[in-house]
Coordinates of C-alpha atoms and ligand atoms in Angstrom, one line a residue:
X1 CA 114.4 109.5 153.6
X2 CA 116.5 112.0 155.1
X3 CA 115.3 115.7 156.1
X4 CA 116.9 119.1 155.4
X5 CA 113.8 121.4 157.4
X6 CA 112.3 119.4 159.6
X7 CA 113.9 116.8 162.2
X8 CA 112.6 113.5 162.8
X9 CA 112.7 111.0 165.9
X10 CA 111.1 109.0 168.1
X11 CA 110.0 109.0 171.7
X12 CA 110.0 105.4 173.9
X13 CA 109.6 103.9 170.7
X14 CA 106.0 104.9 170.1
X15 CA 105.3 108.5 169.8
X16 CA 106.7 110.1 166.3
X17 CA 108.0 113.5 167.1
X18 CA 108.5 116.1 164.1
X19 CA 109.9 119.4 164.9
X20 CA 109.7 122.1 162.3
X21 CA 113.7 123.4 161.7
X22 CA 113.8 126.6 159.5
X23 CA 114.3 128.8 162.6
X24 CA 115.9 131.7 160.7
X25 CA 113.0 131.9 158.7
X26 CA 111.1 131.2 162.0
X27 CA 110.2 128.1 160.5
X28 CA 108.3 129.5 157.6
X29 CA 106.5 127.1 155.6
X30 CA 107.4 126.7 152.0
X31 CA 106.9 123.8 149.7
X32 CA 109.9 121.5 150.8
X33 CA 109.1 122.4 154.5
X34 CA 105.4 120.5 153.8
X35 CA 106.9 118.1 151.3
X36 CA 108.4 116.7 154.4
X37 CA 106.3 116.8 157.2
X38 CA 104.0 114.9 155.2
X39 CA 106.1 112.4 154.5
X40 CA 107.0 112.0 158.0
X41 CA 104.1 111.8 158.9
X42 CA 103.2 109.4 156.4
X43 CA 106.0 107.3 157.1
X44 CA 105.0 107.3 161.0
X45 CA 101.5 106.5 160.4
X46 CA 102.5 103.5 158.6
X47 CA 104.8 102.5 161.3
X48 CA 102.6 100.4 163.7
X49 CA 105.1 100.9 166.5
X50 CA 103.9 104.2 167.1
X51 CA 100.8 105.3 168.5
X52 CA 100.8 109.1 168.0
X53 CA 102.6 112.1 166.7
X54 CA 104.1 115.0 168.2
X55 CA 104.8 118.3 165.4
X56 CA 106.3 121.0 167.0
X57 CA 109.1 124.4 165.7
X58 CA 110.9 126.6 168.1
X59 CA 110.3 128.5 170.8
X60 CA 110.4 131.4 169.4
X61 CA 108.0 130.2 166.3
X62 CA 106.1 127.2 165.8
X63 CA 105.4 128.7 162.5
X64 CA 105.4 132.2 161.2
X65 CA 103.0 130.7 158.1
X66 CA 103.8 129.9 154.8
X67 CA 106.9 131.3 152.7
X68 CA 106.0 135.4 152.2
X69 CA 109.1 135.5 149.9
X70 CA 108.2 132.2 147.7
X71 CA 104.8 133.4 147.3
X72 CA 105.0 136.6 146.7
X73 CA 105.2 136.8 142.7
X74 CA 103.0 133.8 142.1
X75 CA 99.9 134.4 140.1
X76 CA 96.8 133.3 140.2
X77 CA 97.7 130.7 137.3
X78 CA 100.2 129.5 139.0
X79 CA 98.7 128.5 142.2
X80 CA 95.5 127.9 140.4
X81 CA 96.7 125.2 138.2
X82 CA 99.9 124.4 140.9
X83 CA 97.0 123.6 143.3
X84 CA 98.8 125.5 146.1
X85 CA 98.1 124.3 149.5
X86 CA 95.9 121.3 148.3
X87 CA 99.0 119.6 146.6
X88 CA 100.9 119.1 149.7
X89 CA 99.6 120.9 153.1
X90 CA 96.4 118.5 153.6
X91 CA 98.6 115.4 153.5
X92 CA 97.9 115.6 157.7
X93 CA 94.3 115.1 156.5
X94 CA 95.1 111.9 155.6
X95 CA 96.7 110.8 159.0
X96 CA 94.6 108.5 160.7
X97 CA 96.5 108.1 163.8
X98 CA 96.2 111.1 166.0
X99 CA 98.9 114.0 165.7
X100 CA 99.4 116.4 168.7
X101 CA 100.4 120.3 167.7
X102 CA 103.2 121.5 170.6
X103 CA 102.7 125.2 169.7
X104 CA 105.2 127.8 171.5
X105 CA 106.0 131.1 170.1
X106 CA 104.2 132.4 167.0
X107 CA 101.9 130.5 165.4
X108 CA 100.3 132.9 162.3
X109 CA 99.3 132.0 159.4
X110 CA 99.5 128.9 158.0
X111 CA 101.3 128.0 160.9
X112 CA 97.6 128.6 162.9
X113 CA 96.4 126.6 160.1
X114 CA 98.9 123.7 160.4
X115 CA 98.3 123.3 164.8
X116 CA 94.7 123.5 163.5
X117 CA 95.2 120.6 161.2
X118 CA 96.3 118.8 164.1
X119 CA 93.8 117.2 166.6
X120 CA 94.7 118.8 169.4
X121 CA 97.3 121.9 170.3
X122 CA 98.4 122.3 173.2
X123 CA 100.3 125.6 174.0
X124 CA 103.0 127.0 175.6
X125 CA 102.7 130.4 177.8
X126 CA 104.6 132.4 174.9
X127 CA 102.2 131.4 172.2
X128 CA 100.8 133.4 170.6
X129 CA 98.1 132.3 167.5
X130 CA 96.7 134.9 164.4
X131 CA 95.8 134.9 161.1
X132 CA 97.4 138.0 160.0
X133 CA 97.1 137.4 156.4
X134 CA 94.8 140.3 155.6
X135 CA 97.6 142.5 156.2
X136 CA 99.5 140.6 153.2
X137 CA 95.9 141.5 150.8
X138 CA 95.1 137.8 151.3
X139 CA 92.6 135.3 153.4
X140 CA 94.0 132.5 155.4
X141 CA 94.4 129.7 152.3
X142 CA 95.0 126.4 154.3
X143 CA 91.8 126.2 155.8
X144 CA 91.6 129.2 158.7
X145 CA 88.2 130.5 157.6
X146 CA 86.8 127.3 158.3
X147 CA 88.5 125.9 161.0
X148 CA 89.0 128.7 163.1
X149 CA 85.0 129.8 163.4
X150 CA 84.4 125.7 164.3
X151 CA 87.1 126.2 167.3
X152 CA 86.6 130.1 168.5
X153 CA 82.9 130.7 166.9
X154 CA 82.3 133.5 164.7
X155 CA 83.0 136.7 166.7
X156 CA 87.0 136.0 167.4
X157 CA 87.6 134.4 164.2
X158 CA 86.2 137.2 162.1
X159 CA 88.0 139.2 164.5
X160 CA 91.3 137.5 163.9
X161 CA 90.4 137.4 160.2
X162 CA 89.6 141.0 159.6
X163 CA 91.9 142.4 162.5
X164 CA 94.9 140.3 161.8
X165 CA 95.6 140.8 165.4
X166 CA 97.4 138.1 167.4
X167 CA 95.9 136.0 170.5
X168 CA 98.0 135.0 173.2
X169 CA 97.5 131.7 175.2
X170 CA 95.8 132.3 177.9
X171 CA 93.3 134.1 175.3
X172 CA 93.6 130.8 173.1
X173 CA 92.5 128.6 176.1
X174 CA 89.7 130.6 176.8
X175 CA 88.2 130.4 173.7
X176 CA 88.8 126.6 172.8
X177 CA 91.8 127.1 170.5
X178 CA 94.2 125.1 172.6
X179 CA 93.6 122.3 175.3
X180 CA 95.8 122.8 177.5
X181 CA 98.4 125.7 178.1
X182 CA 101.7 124.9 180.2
X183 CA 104.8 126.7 181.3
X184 CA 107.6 126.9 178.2
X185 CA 109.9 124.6 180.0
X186 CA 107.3 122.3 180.4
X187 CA 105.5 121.9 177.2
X188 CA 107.5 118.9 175.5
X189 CA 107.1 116.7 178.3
X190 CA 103.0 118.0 178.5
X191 CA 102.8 117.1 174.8
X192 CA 105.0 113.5 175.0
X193 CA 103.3 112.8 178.0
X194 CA 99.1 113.2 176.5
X195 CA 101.0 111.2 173.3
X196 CA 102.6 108.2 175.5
X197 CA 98.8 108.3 177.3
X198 CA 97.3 108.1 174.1
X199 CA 99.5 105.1 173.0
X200 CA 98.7 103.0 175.8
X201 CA 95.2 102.4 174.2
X202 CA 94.0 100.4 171.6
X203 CA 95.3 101.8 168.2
X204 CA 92.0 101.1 166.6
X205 CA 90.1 102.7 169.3
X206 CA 91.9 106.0 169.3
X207 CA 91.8 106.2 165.1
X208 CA 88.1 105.8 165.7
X209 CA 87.8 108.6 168.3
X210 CA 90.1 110.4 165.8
X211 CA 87.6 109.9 162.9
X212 CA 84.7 110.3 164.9
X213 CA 85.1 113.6 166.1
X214 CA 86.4 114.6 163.1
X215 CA 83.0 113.8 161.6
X216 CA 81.7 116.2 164.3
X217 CA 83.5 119.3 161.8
X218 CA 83.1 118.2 158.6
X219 CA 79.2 116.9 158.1
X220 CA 75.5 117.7 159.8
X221 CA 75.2 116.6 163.3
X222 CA 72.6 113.8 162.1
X223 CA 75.7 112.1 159.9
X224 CA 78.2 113.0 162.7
X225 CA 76.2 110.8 165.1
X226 CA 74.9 108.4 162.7
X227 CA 78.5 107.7 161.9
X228 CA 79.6 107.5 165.3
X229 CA 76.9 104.8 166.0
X230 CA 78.7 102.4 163.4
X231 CA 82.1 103.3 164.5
X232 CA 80.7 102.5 168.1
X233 CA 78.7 99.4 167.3
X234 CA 81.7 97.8 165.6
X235 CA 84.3 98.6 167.8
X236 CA 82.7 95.7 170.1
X237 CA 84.2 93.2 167.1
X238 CA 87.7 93.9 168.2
X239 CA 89.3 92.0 171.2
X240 CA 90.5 95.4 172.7
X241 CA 86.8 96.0 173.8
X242 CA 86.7 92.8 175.3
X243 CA 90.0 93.2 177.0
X244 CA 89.6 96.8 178.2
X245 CA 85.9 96.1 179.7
X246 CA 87.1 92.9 181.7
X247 CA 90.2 94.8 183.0
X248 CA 87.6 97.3 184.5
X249 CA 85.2 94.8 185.7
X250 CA 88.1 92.5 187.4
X251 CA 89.7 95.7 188.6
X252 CA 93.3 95.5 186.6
X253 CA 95.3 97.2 184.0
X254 CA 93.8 96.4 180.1
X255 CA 96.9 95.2 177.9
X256 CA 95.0 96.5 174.5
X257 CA 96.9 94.5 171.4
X258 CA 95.6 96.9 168.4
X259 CA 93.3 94.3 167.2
Ligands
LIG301 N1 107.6 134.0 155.4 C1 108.9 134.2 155.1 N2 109.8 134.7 156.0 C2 109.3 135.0 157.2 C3 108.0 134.8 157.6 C4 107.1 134.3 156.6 N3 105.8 134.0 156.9 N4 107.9 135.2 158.9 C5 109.1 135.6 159.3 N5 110.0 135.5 158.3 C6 111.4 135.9 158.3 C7 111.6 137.4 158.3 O1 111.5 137.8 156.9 C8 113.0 137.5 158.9 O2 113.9 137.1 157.9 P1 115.3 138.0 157.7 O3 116.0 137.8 159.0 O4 116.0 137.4 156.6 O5 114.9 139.4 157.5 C9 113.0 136.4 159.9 O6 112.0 135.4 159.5 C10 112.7 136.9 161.3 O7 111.5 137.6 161.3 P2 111.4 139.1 161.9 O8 112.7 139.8 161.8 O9 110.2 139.7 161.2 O10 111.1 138.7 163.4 P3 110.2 139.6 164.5 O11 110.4 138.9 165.8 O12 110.5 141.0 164.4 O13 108.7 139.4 164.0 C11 106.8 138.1 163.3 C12 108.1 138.1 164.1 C13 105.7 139.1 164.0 C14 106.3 136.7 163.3 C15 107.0 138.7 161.9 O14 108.1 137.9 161.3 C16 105.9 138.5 160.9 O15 104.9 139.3 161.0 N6 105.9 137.5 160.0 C17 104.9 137.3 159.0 C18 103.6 136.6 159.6 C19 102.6 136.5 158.5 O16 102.2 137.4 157.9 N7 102.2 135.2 158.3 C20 101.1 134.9 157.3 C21 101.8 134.4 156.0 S1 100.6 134.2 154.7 C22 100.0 132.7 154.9 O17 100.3 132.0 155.8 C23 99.0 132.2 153.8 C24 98.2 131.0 154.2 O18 97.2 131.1 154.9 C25 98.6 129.7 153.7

């Protein structure tokens, strides 16, 4: 498949890197834009070379959140019955490998929403993160109300919610937003770096961990750790448990083989 608004490649051979390329628009997100990230991401997921994704814009704008201009005459029936955000954004739902968010520059809106999709952002010191869509007579629509209490707790995110204010890195850090946050110059090779880490384990361990703490959002503690227990329990069937445990007890480097 070839791309028009986002550009695809690959980093030694096992990370998938997607960077977001509308930068007039500063990388606002309109249907085609999420048409093909999830398809990239699709396609990389499927690809069992690589290990982990990198999705990343500018750095000036990660994302400034979806399309104003496409949205702005729709009406209820159509994104009602068009199934607006559903129909395409949660594709990264669906991602079982895990996908990093590289997040310099503005990141508002749905383009909060999006490096919240992801498992993990880690920031640059220009970022800066909002949900400003109150001031557009709208809520966040691509999952900020839920996701950003569960990462910030209440207080900030109905701040950021009823404020629309913006929250810079170092702000983000603080309150669990982002990971890790790293000079500009330095946040590709921060982000390839965690993703090259992360593809040195087993495959099926690190989908696990990725489901695992998903569960931790998305259920009652009691299923969250009931389903960690049988995620936990059966990763002892695979030979990479057997081959990471005896390379710690005989002191040498595991070679995991994703099975
Ligand atoms: N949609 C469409 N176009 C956008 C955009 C968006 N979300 N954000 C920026 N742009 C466009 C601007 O219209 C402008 O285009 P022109 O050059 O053709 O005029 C271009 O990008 C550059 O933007 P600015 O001139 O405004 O740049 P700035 O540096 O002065 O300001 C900004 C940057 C503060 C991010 C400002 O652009 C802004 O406030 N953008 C809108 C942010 C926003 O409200 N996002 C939420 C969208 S609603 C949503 O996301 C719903 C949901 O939950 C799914």
């Amino acid at each position: 498949m070839t791309y028009e608004l986002i550009q695809v490649r690959t980093e030694g051979e096992r990370v998938g890197v997607i960077t977001l390329n509308r930068p007039k628009q500063l990388n606002a997100l309109n249907d085609a834009l999420m048409d093909e990230l999830g398809a990239a991401l699709q396609a990389f997921d499927a690809d069992p070379a690589i290990g982990c994704m990198v999705v990343t814009g500018s750095e000036k704008a990660f994302a400034a959140g979806a399309d104003i201009g496409a949205m702005a005459s729709y009406s209820f029936a159509d994104v009602y019955k068009g199934d607006y955000i559903t129909r395409n954004w949660e594709q990264i739902r669906q991602i079982r490998k895990p996908v990093i968010a590289a997040v310099s520059g503005f990141a508002l809106g749905g383009g909060c929403e999006l490096a919240m999709m992801c498992d993990f952002i880690i920031a640059a010191d220009n970022a800066r993160f909002g949900q400003p869509e109150i001031k557009l007579g709208i809520i966040p629509g691509a999952g900020g109300t839920q996701r950003l209490p569960r990462a910030v707790g209440k207080a900030k995110a109905m701040d950021m919610a009823l404020t629309g204010r913006m929250m810079d890195a170092t702000e983000a850090e603080r309150a669990g937003l982002v990971s890790r946050v790293v000079p500009l110059e330095k946040l590709m090779d921060e982000a390839l770096g965690a993703a090259l880490m992360i593809c040195d384990y087993s495959q099926v361990a690190t989908m696990a961990a990725k489901e695992s703490v998903n569960k931790a959002f998305e259920g009652s503690l009691a299923d969250g750790i009931h389903f960690e227990r049988r995620l936990f329990h059966a990763l002892f069937a695979t030979d990479d448990q057997k081959e990471g445990m005896d390379a710690f007890v005989n002191k040498r480097k595991a070679v995991f083989k994703n099975r």
